[in-house]
Amino acid sequence: MNPKLLIRFLLLVFILSSLKSTGQDAVEKVAGIPVNYNEALVKPYILPDPLALANGKKVRDTDTWYSTRRPEIIRLFEEHQFGKAPNRKEVSFKVFDSGTAAFNNQAIRKQVTLCFTKDTTDHKADLLIYLPANSKGPVPLLLNISFVPNAVTVDDPGVRKGMMWGRDGKRVPIPDGMSFGRMDAQKFIAAGFGFATIYYGDIEPDFAKGISYGIRGYYFKKDQSYPAPDEWGAIAAWAWGLSCAMDYLETDSDIDSKKVALFGISRLGKTVLWAGAHDQRFGMVIASCSGEGGAALSRREYGETIKHMTDSTRYFYQFCGNRALYGDDPGLSPVDAHMLIALMAPRPLLLQTGTTDNWSDPKGEFLSAVAAEPVYELLGKKGLETKTMPAANVPILHDLGYYMHEGGHGTVPEDYDIFLKFMKMHFSATE
């Protein structure tokens, strides 16, 4: 794909996402499927009890949660939503930048190639890390999974130039001047936190035929051309890649690997929720506008639904095949978003959204957090402690947090101040 066309494509995706979230009548159908933006049309629903065991008995103590109920819920999400992923026994690391001064000597930059397979010439991703230059010990860190390569996410000429995927199934050089997806890494560094980022396309390309180039295709069995109905979709693959990143972070003595916060937006918000739920080494998750398949309740059928997501013209490849079984009736699914949130307990989780992001259903995310609160309480932590949805710019920052900016899908610069406040509450930064 021509680099200029690629920029236009990314901007078009952003614009279309914004249109879907601007108002009640912005979108009436997606993929020929009606979209509901009317609260009066939300049908009554009953959520599965996250503290009810498969045998019907109630979880009343932490031991039963950890030993029995939590593993049950993990298996349900593997089978019915995200799919089972393989182990990571072939992963290795190549450090090619072991520590270089960056940002006017305010930070130390490290760059590591994560090699996902024994053949280190393919299936690999660069992990970019910054640490405060004045830190006196291991530092907490925000790990971002990005829609764009590292050299775009951070404005630093010392970052290795990567390639990115076009929708035509070809890798192309990063277009000159591209700034889509940029983050202010220095804001976190100045607050005493590390910052790291990885490009999701290096793990698995984000289009239906991307499986031919990504890590899932590598694990095909003989004569297999597509994952089985309970095997991993692209979201599980991206989450698997984040666990590979954590495998490296645990080896770096300059990083406090018990205080790594995951961050992702939209489909990558779904990704960090599943990564944090499945891999308990992650100490925190900050999920932005994760919507359907993430923090929003599927049974509400407001905004985007399972049927929209799993339509053959849209994002079916992001989930396991079994997910589509619940498109016509989400109430048949044994899981819903509140159970995904509950899997993060007792670790801190912040759900961030926008007031007009109706497509991602901000109220559905709030209600999901409310329904997950009993698990946080069982484990001695604070849920939202309210059933009244807060106004814009009024964050709830307990162990379970919720925050809406005024506006639509994604993040705005002011959101990062809230993220830092939440991180400081739970991870003491090294000053």
Tab-separated table of C-alpha atoms in Angstrom:
chain	number	residue	atom	x	y	z
A	1	MET	CA	0.000	0.000	0.000
A	2	ASN	CA	1.244	3.478	-0.872
A	3	PRO	CA	2.372	5.242	2.361
A	4	LYS	CA	0.142	8.250	1.689
A	5	LEU	CA	-2.808	5.943	1.107
A	6	LEU	CA	-2.006	4.180	4.375
A	7	ILE	CA	-2.198	7.452	6.306
A	8	ARG	CA	-5.517	8.204	4.626
A	9	PHE	CA	-6.775	4.736	5.526
A	10	LEU	CA	-5.866	5.149	9.200
A	11	LEU	CA	-7.507	8.570	9.323
A	12	LEU	CA	-10.622	7.134	7.661
A	13	VAL	CA	-10.816	4.375	10.287
A	14	PHE	CA	-10.552	6.999	13.026
A	15	ILE	CA	-13.204	9.214	11.437
A	16	LEU	CA	-15.628	6.328	10.958
A	17	SER	CA	-15.108	5.253	14.571
A	18	SER	CA	-15.889	8.797	15.677
A	19	LEU	CA	-19.047	8.910	13.591
A	20	LYS	CA	-20.257	5.730	15.214
A	21	SER	CA	-19.909	7.303	18.624
A	22	THR	CA	-21.248	10.806	18.101
A	23	GLY	CA	-24.975	10.421	18.659
A	24	GLN	CA	-28.122	8.394	18.823
A	25	ASP	CA	-28.817	8.506	15.087
A	26	ALA	CA	-25.248	8.448	13.749
A	27	VAL	CA	-25.455	4.800	12.676
A	28	GLU	CA	-28.639	2.818	12.103
A	29	LYS	CA	-27.076	-0.347	10.698
A	30	VAL	CA	-23.619	-1.899	10.581
A	31	ALA	CA	-23.026	-4.839	8.243
A	32	GLY	CA	-26.761	-4.762	7.635
A	33	ILE	CA	-27.440	-5.347	11.328
A	34	PRO	CA	-29.521	-2.778	13.280
A	35	VAL	CA	-27.777	-0.798	15.996
A	36	ASN	CA	-29.672	0.124	19.151
A	37	TYR	CA	-28.938	3.492	20.766
A	38	ASN	CA	-32.201	3.697	22.688
A	39	GLU	CA	-32.155	2.735	26.369
A	40	ALA	CA	-35.893	2.053	26.215
A	41	LEU	CA	-35.218	-0.760	23.735
A	42	VAL	CA	-32.709	-2.569	25.933
A	43	LYS	CA	-34.389	-5.851	26.808
A	44	PRO	CA	-34.293	-7.258	30.360
A	45	TYR	CA	-31.348	-9.579	30.930
A	46	ILE	CA	-29.906	-11.742	33.678
A	47	LEU	CA	-26.146	-11.866	34.217
A	48	PRO	CA	-24.338	-15.049	35.239
A	49	ASP	CA	-23.218	-14.889	38.856
A	50	PRO	CA	-19.402	-14.654	38.887
A	51	LEU	CA	-19.400	-16.202	42.364
A	52	ALA	CA	-21.560	-19.212	41.463
A	53	LEU	CA	-19.585	-22.393	40.827
A	54	ALA	CA	-20.369	-24.674	37.918
A	55	ASN	CA	-22.018	-27.049	40.412
A	56	GLY	CA	-24.337	-24.266	41.593
A	57	LYS	CA	-22.685	-23.693	44.962
A	58	LYS	CA	-21.731	-20.162	46.037
A	59	VAL	CA	-18.126	-19.032	46.440
A	60	ARG	CA	-17.756	-17.781	49.997
A	61	ASP	CA	-13.999	-17.658	50.533
A	62	THR	CA	-10.890	-16.592	48.668
A	63	ASP	CA	-9.425	-20.098	48.483
A	64	THR	CA	-12.442	-21.362	46.539
A	65	TRP	CA	-12.254	-18.367	44.196
A	66	TYR	CA	-8.606	-18.940	43.343
A	67	SER	CA	-8.635	-22.731	43.279
A	68	THR	CA	-11.968	-23.387	41.581
A	69	ARG	CA	-14.134	-20.500	40.350
A	70	ARG	CA	-11.439	-18.363	38.742
A	71	PRO	CA	-10.055	-21.280	36.685
A	72	GLU	CA	-13.639	-22.150	35.665
A	73	ILE	CA	-14.217	-18.643	34.298
A	74	ILE	CA	-10.872	-18.618	32.476
A	75	ARG	CA	-11.802	-21.865	30.719
A	76	LEU	CA	-15.219	-20.460	29.759
A	77	PHE	CA	-13.651	-17.392	28.155
A	78	GLU	CA	-11.125	-19.559	26.343
A	79	GLU	CA	-13.838	-21.795	24.932
A	80	HIS	CA	-16.557	-19.247	24.204
A	81	GLN	CA	-14.906	-15.885	23.497
A	82	PHE	CA	-11.156	-15.542	23.014
A	83	GLY	CA	-9.904	-19.068	22.345
A	84	LYS	CA	-7.093	-21.169	23.772
A	85	ALA	CA	-3.508	-20.074	23.100
A	86	PRO	CA	-0.372	-22.272	23.094
A	87	ASN	CA	2.420	-22.033	25.642
A	88	ARG	CA	5.403	-19.767	25.042
A	89	LYS	CA	8.238	-22.278	25.270
A	90	GLU	CA	9.961	-21.073	22.084
A	91	VAL	CA	10.244	-17.399	23.068
A	92	SER	CA	13.676	-15.776	23.292
A	93	PHE	CA	15.047	-12.226	23.455
A	94	LYS	CA	17.669	-10.169	21.624
A	95	VAL	CA	18.682	-6.928	23.319
A	96	PHE	CA	20.006	-4.543	20.650
A	97	ASP	CA	19.890	-1.323	22.683
A	98	SER	CA	20.921	-2.014	26.257
A	99	GLY	CA	20.685	1.550	27.506
A	100	THR	CA	21.011	4.844	25.625
A	101	ALA	CA	20.315	8.350	26.899
A	102	ALA	CA	17.093	9.791	25.455
A	103	PHE	CA	14.807	12.817	25.836
A	104	ASN	CA	17.625	15.235	26.756
A	105	ASN	CA	19.111	12.740	29.211
A	106	GLN	CA	15.857	12.466	31.152
A	107	ALA	CA	15.453	8.795	30.231
A	108	ILE	CA	17.335	5.639	29.381
A	109	ARG	CA	16.108	3.865	26.252
A	110	LYS	CA	16.223	0.105	25.791
A	111	GLN	CA	15.141	-1.913	22.753
A	112	VAL	CA	14.588	-5.645	22.719
A	113	THR	CA	13.466	-8.009	19.990
A	114	LEU	CA	11.019	-10.639	21.229
A	115	CYS	CA	11.505	-13.754	19.105
A	116	PHE	CA	8.324	-15.810	19.288
A	117	THR	CA	9.643	-18.972	17.599
A	118	LYS	CA	12.860	-20.972	17.343
A	119	ASP	CA	13.459	-19.476	13.916
A	120	THR	CA	14.379	-15.953	14.971
A	121	THR	CA	14.217	-14.527	11.435
A	122	ASP	CA	10.427	-14.278	11.488
A	123	HIS	CA	7.576	-13.907	13.996
A	124	LYS	CA	9.220	-11.290	16.167
A	125	ALA	CA	8.420	-7.880	17.638
A	126	ASP	CA	10.462	-5.005	19.013
A	127	LEU	CA	9.756	-3.930	22.582
A	128	LEU	CA	10.712	-0.300	23.242
A	129	ILE	CA	11.368	0.689	26.865
A	130	TYR	CA	12.148	3.990	28.586
A	131	LEU	CA	13.186	4.293	32.221
A	132	PRO	CA	13.700	7.497	34.237
A	133	ALA	CA	17.392	8.357	34.160
A	134	ASN	CA	17.432	9.335	37.834
A	135	SER	CA	15.728	6.224	39.196
A	136	LYS	CA	17.410	4.647	42.213
A	137	GLY	CA	15.938	1.183	41.842
A	138	PRO	CA	13.484	-0.940	39.861
A	139	VAL	CA	10.641	1.221	38.522
A	140	PRO	CA	6.947	0.584	37.865
A	141	LEU	CA	6.073	0.748	34.187
A	142	LEU	CA	3.200	1.360	31.764
A	143	LEU	CA	3.180	-1.179	28.918
A	144	ASN	CA	1.268	0.095	25.896
A	145	ILE	CA	0.120	-2.056	22.988
A	146	SER	CA	-0.103	0.204	19.964
A	147	PHE	CA	-1.814	0.360	16.584
A	148	VAL	CA	1.408	1.733	15.081
A	149	PRO	CA	5.117	0.803	15.167
A	150	ASN	CA	7.330	2.031	17.994
A	151	ALA	CA	8.984	4.746	15.895
A	152	VAL	CA	5.558	6.351	15.444
A	153	THR	CA	4.255	5.817	18.982
A	154	VAL	CA	7.201	7.756	20.452
A	155	ASP	CA	8.931	10.813	18.984
A	156	ASP	CA	12.539	9.669	19.310
A	157	PRO	CA	14.955	9.440	16.341
A	158	GLY	CA	16.888	6.706	18.131
A	159	VAL	CA	14.028	4.199	17.849
A	160	ARG	CA	14.551	1.534	15.217
A	161	LYS	CA	12.358	2.101	12.178
A	162	GLY	CA	9.826	-0.659	11.783
A	163	MET	CA	7.414	-1.761	9.115
A	164	MET	CA	3.646	-1.704	9.288
A	165	TRP	CA	0.835	-3.669	7.705
A	166	GLY	CA	-1.439	-2.394	4.993
A	167	ARG	CA	-4.859	-3.901	4.411
A	168	ASP	CA	-3.579	-5.456	1.188
A	169	GLY	CA	-1.560	-7.921	3.250
A	170	LYS	CA	1.783	-6.247	2.623
A	171	ARG	CA	4.258	-4.674	4.996
A	172	VAL	CA	5.253	-1.141	4.098
A	173	PRO	CA	7.761	1.366	5.482
A	174	ILE	CA	6.475	3.884	8.002
A	175	PRO	CA	5.289	6.959	6.087
A	176	ASP	CA	7.317	10.122	6.703
A	177	GLY	CA	5.697	12.514	9.135
A	178	MET	CA	3.209	10.006	10.485
A	179	SER	CA	2.081	10.802	14.048
A	180	PHE	CA	-1.174	8.818	14.333
A	181	GLY	CA	-1.146	6.891	17.629
A	182	ARG	CA	1.601	8.952	19.266
A	183	MET	CA	1.862	8.919	23.056
A	184	ASP	CA	3.584	11.266	25.493
A	185	ALA	CA	6.083	8.857	27.028
A	186	GLN	CA	7.904	11.712	28.723
A	187	LYS	CA	4.844	12.473	30.866
A	188	PHE	CA	5.145	9.069	32.528
A	189	ILE	CA	8.925	9.287	32.795
A	190	ALA	CA	8.721	12.686	34.504
A	191	ALA	CA	6.363	11.151	37.076
A	192	GLY	CA	8.897	8.424	37.906
A	193	PHE	CA	7.384	5.616	35.836
A	194	GLY	CA	8.841	3.637	32.995
A	195	PHE	CA	7.100	3.480	29.635
A	196	ALA	CA	7.145	0.635	27.130
A	197	THR	CA	5.359	-0.020	23.862
A	198	ILE	CA	4.924	-2.778	21.297
A	199	TYR	CA	3.261	-2.781	17.856
A	200	TYR	CA	0.347	-5.222	17.702
A	201	GLY	CA	0.854	-5.887	13.992
A	202	ASP	CA	4.219	-7.510	14.701
A	203	ILE	CA	2.379	-10.181	16.687
A	204	GLU	CA	-0.594	-10.706	14.381
A	205	PRO	CA	-1.797	-8.473	11.505
A	206	ASP	CA	-5.227	-6.984	12.097
A	207	PHE	CA	-7.248	-8.256	9.135
A	208	ALA	CA	-8.983	-11.513	8.305
A	209	LYS	CA	-6.164	-12.953	6.187
A	210	GLY	CA	-3.546	-11.748	8.651
A	211	ILE	CA	-3.477	-15.211	10.160
A	212	SER	CA	-1.364	-16.282	7.193
A	213	TYR	CA	1.406	-13.938	8.374
A	214	GLY	CA	0.931	-13.834	12.153
A	215	ILE	CA	1.811	-16.056	15.069
A	216	ARG	CA	-1.429	-18.051	14.930
A	217	GLY	CA	-0.582	-19.455	11.512
A	218	TYR	CA	2.781	-20.659	12.804
A	219	TYR	CA	1.024	-22.937	15.271
A	220	PHE	CA	-1.234	-24.639	12.741
A	221	LYS	CA	-1.201	-28.401	12.957
A	222	LYS	CA	-0.532	-30.458	9.849
A	223	ASP	CA	-3.216	-29.834	7.208
A	224	GLN	CA	-4.822	-27.116	9.371
A	225	SER	CA	-5.768	-23.863	7.638
A	226	TYR	CA	-7.757	-22.101	10.376
A	227	PRO	CA	-7.995	-22.365	14.179
A	228	ALA	CA	-10.521	-24.761	15.675
A	229	PRO	CA	-13.690	-23.126	17.117
A	230	ASP	CA	-12.174	-22.988	20.611
A	231	GLU	CA	-8.682	-21.878	19.520
A	232	TRP	CA	-7.276	-18.378	19.693
A	233	GLY	CA	-8.505	-15.394	17.763
A	234	ALA	CA	-6.376	-12.325	17.046
A	235	ILE	CA	-7.145	-10.719	20.424
A	236	ALA	CA	-5.822	-13.783	22.225
A	237	ALA	CA	-2.759	-13.660	19.975
A	238	TRP	CA	-2.064	-10.023	20.855
A	239	ALA	CA	-2.549	-10.874	24.541
A	240	TRP	CA	-0.160	-13.815	24.106
A	241	GLY	CA	2.416	-11.378	22.713
A	242	LEU	CA	1.997	-9.156	25.775
A	243	SER	CA	2.755	-12.134	27.991
A	244	CYS	CA	5.925	-12.648	25.945
A	245	ALA	CA	6.809	-9.026	26.700
A	246	MET	CA	6.262	-9.722	30.396
A	247	ASP	CA	8.564	-12.730	30.106
A	248	TYR	CA	11.308	-10.279	29.158
A	249	LEU	CA	10.373	-7.591	31.702
A	250	GLU	CA	10.789	-10.131	34.494
A	251	THR	CA	14.451	-10.509	33.477
A	252	ASP	CA	15.251	-6.776	33.595
A	253	SER	CA	16.474	-5.761	37.051
A	254	ASP	CA	15.753	-2.086	36.305
A	255	ILE	CA	12.004	-2.795	36.096
A	256	ASP	CA	9.651	-3.697	38.933
A	257	SER	CA	7.841	-6.472	37.070
A	258	LYS	CA	5.221	-6.762	39.808
A	259	LYS	CA	4.113	-3.214	38.979
A	260	VAL	CA	3.482	-3.350	35.249
A	261	ALA	CA	0.295	-1.641	34.075
A	262	LEU	CA	-1.153	-2.671	30.710
A	263	PHE	CA	-2.779	-0.062	28.477
A	264	GLY	CA	-4.689	-0.378	25.208
A	265	ILE	CA	-7.448	1.392	23.287
A	266	SER	CA	-10.552	-0.046	21.559
A	267	ARG	CA	-9.801	-3.586	20.307
A	268	LEU	CA	-6.521	-3.262	22.166
A	269	GLY	CA	-8.559	-2.331	25.246
A	270	LYS	CA	-10.204	-5.738	24.858
A	271	THR	CA	-6.734	-7.201	24.444
A	272	VAL	CA	-5.313	-5.806	27.677
A	273	LEU	CA	-8.380	-6.948	29.608
A	274	TRP	CA	-7.892	-10.513	28.396
A	275	ALA	CA	-4.112	-10.362	28.857
A	276	GLY	CA	-4.505	-9.111	32.426
A	277	ALA	CA	-7.223	-11.611	33.211
A	278	HIS	CA	-5.299	-14.571	31.820
A	279	ASP	CA	-1.815	-13.596	33.031
A	280	GLN	CA	-1.851	-12.601	36.693
A	281	ARG	CA	1.702	-11.258	36.555
A	282	PHE	CA	0.341	-7.967	35.209
A	283	GLY	CA	-0.243	-5.725	38.217
A	284	MET	CA	-2.787	-3.364	36.647
A	285	VAL	CA	-4.887	-2.821	33.533
A	286	ILE	CA	-6.084	0.480	32.059
A	287	ALA	CA	-8.585	-0.294	29.294
A	288	SER	CA	-9.774	2.530	27.048
A	289	CYS	CA	-13.142	2.255	25.270
A	290	SER	CA	-12.969	-1.531	25.103
A	291	GLY	CA	-16.699	-1.888	24.368
A	292	GLU	CA	-18.222	-5.107	23.026
A	293	GLY	CA	-15.950	-8.069	23.679
A	294	GLY	CA	-14.244	-5.996	26.357
A	295	ALA	CA	-15.821	-4.248	29.340
A	296	ALA	CA	-19.321	-3.591	27.927
A	297	LEU	CA	-22.081	-6.042	28.790
A	298	SER	CA	-23.034	-8.099	25.734
A	299	ARG	CA	-26.488	-8.897	27.111
A	300	ARG	CA	-27.422	-5.187	27.006
A	301	GLU	CA	-27.373	-5.206	23.196
A	302	TYR	CA	-26.667	-1.495	23.043
A	303	GLY	CA	-24.282	-0.079	20.447
A	304	GLU	CA	-21.997	-2.729	19.005
A	305	THR	CA	-23.078	-6.320	19.684
A	306	ILE	CA	-21.659	-9.814	19.343
A	307	LYS	CA	-23.514	-10.130	16.042
A	308	HIS	CA	-21.863	-6.990	14.674
A	309	MET	CA	-18.408	-8.035	15.792
A	310	THR	CA	-18.535	-11.600	14.503
A	311	ASP	CA	-20.105	-10.798	11.132
A	312	SER	CA	-18.058	-12.258	8.263
A	313	THR	CA	-17.449	-8.751	6.876
A	314	ARG	CA	-16.081	-7.395	10.152
A	315	TYR	CA	-14.012	-8.707	13.077
A	316	PHE	CA	-14.879	-12.390	13.437
A	317	TYR	CA	-11.158	-13.248	13.278
A	318	GLN	CA	-10.488	-11.418	16.544
A	319	PHE	CA	-12.382	-14.056	18.554
A	320	CYS	CA	-12.590	-17.803	18.631
A	321	GLY	CA	-15.115	-19.337	16.255
A	322	ASN	CA	-17.499	-20.243	19.087
A	323	ARG	CA	-18.105	-16.568	19.826
A	324	ALA	CA	-20.417	-16.259	16.812
A	325	LEU	CA	-22.782	-18.838	18.337
A	326	TYR	CA	-24.142	-16.112	20.619
A	327	GLY	CA	-24.757	-13.394	18.028
A	328	ASP	CA	-28.513	-13.940	17.883
A	329	ASP	CA	-28.920	-14.387	21.646
A	330	PRO	CA	-26.089	-13.146	23.908
A	331	GLY	CA	-28.073	-14.485	26.874
A	332	LEU	CA	-27.029	-18.006	25.907
A	333	SER	CA	-23.357	-17.244	26.457
A	334	PRO	CA	-21.949	-18.620	29.724
A	335	VAL	CA	-19.804	-15.483	30.079
A	336	ASP	CA	-20.268	-11.725	29.982
A	337	ALA	CA	-18.034	-8.714	30.497
A	338	HIS	CA	-18.475	-8.440	34.267
A	339	MET	CA	-16.835	-11.848	34.588
A	340	LEU	CA	-13.855	-10.646	32.544
A	341	ILE	CA	-13.507	-7.670	34.880
A	342	ALA	CA	-13.827	-9.956	37.898
A	343	LEU	CA	-10.820	-11.958	36.683
A	344	MET	CA	-8.636	-8.895	37.304
A	345	ALA	CA	-9.440	-8.878	41.023
A	346	PRO	CA	-7.810	-8.104	43.372
A	347	ARG	CA	-5.500	-6.139	41.060
A	348	PRO	CA	-6.423	-2.542	40.166
A	349	LEU	CA	-8.384	-1.994	36.964
A	350	LEU	CA	-9.392	1.335	35.409
A	351	LEU	CA	-12.048	1.520	32.684
A	352	GLN	CA	-11.798	4.746	30.666
A	353	THR	CA	-14.352	5.803	28.083
A	354	GLY	CA	-16.052	8.829	26.504
A	355	THR	CA	-19.500	10.297	27.099
A	356	THR	CA	-20.519	10.124	23.423
A	357	ASP	CA	-18.917	6.787	22.590
A	358	ASN	CA	-22.318	5.114	22.307
A	359	TRP	CA	-20.939	2.460	19.957
A	360	SER	CA	-18.761	1.188	22.821
A	361	ASP	CA	-21.555	1.633	25.385
A	362	PRO	CA	-20.112	3.610	28.335
A	363	LYS	CA	-23.110	2.675	30.496
A	364	GLY	CA	-22.604	-1.001	29.683
A	365	GLU	CA	-19.012	-0.723	30.889
A	366	PHE	CA	-20.124	0.980	34.101
A	367	LEU	CA	-22.786	-1.658	34.807
A	368	SER	CA	-20.242	-4.369	34.124
A	369	ALA	CA	-17.936	-2.931	36.785
A	370	VAL	CA	-20.863	-2.724	39.219
A	371	ALA	CA	-21.644	-6.410	38.622
A	372	ALA	CA	-17.990	-7.389	39.179
A	373	GLU	CA	-17.806	-5.616	42.530
A	374	PRO	CA	-18.747	-8.656	44.679
A	375	VAL	CA	-15.558	-10.406	43.562
A	376	TYR	CA	-13.404	-7.409	44.466
A	377	GLU	CA	-15.148	-7.245	47.852
A	378	LEU	CA	-14.634	-10.963	48.461
A	379	LEU	CA	-10.904	-10.411	47.914
A	380	GLY	CA	-10.809	-7.470	50.293
A	381	LYS	CA	-10.723	-4.700	47.683
A	382	LYS	CA	-12.925	-1.715	46.848
A	383	GLY	CA	-15.236	-1.777	43.846
A	384	LEU	CA	-16.957	1.327	42.505
A	385	GLU	CA	-19.174	1.459	45.629
A	386	THR	CA	-21.987	3.138	43.724
A	387	LYS	CA	-24.700	2.195	41.272
A	388	THR	CA	-25.021	5.762	40.018
A	389	MET	CA	-23.094	6.402	36.841
A	390	PRO	CA	-20.705	9.352	37.324
A	391	ALA	CA	-20.752	12.490	35.206
A	392	ALA	CA	-18.027	13.312	32.712
A	393	ASN	CA	-14.636	14.164	34.210
A	394	VAL	CA	-15.606	12.755	37.621
A	395	PRO	CA	-13.372	9.705	38.070
A	396	ILE	CA	-14.026	6.864	40.486
A	397	LEU	CA	-10.581	5.658	41.491
A	398	HIS	CA	-10.771	2.750	43.902
A	399	ASP	CA	-9.204	-0.652	43.272
A	400	LEU	CA	-11.797	-0.818	40.514
A	401	GLY	CA	-12.018	2.487	38.659
A	402	TYR	CA	-14.199	4.140	36.040
A	403	TYR	CA	-13.716	7.428	34.197
A	404	MET	CA	-15.366	9.222	31.256
A	405	HIS	CA	-13.945	12.198	29.448
A	406	GLU	CA	-16.290	14.560	27.635
A	407	GLY	CA	-16.192	13.272	24.056
A	408	GLY	CA	-15.889	10.161	21.969
A	409	HIS	CA	-13.821	7.057	21.300
A	410	GLY	CA	-10.223	6.759	22.489
A	411	THR	CA	-8.171	8.997	24.776
A	412	VAL	CA	-7.551	12.721	25.082
A	413	PRO	CA	-4.393	14.251	26.650
A	414	GLU	CA	-6.150	14.931	29.959
A	415	ASP	CA	-6.866	11.220	30.370
A	416	TYR	CA	-3.185	10.535	31.020
A	417	ASP	CA	-3.334	12.683	34.166
A	418	ILE	CA	-6.046	10.361	35.469
A	419	PHE	CA	-4.005	7.300	34.484
A	420	LEU	CA	-1.007	8.647	36.378
A	421	LYS	CA	-3.112	9.407	39.437
A	422	PHE	CA	-4.448	5.844	39.397
A	423	MET	CA	-0.944	4.405	38.972
A	424	LYS	CA	0.428	6.513	41.812
A	425	MET	CA	-2.383	5.310	44.069
A	426	HIS	CA	-1.442	1.676	43.546
A	427	PHE	CA	2.184	1.725	42.344
A	428	SER	CA	4.521	4.009	44.261
A	429	ALA	CA	6.785	5.515	41.587
A	430	THR	CA	10.488	5.875	42.209
A	431	GLU	CA	11.176	9.591	42.599
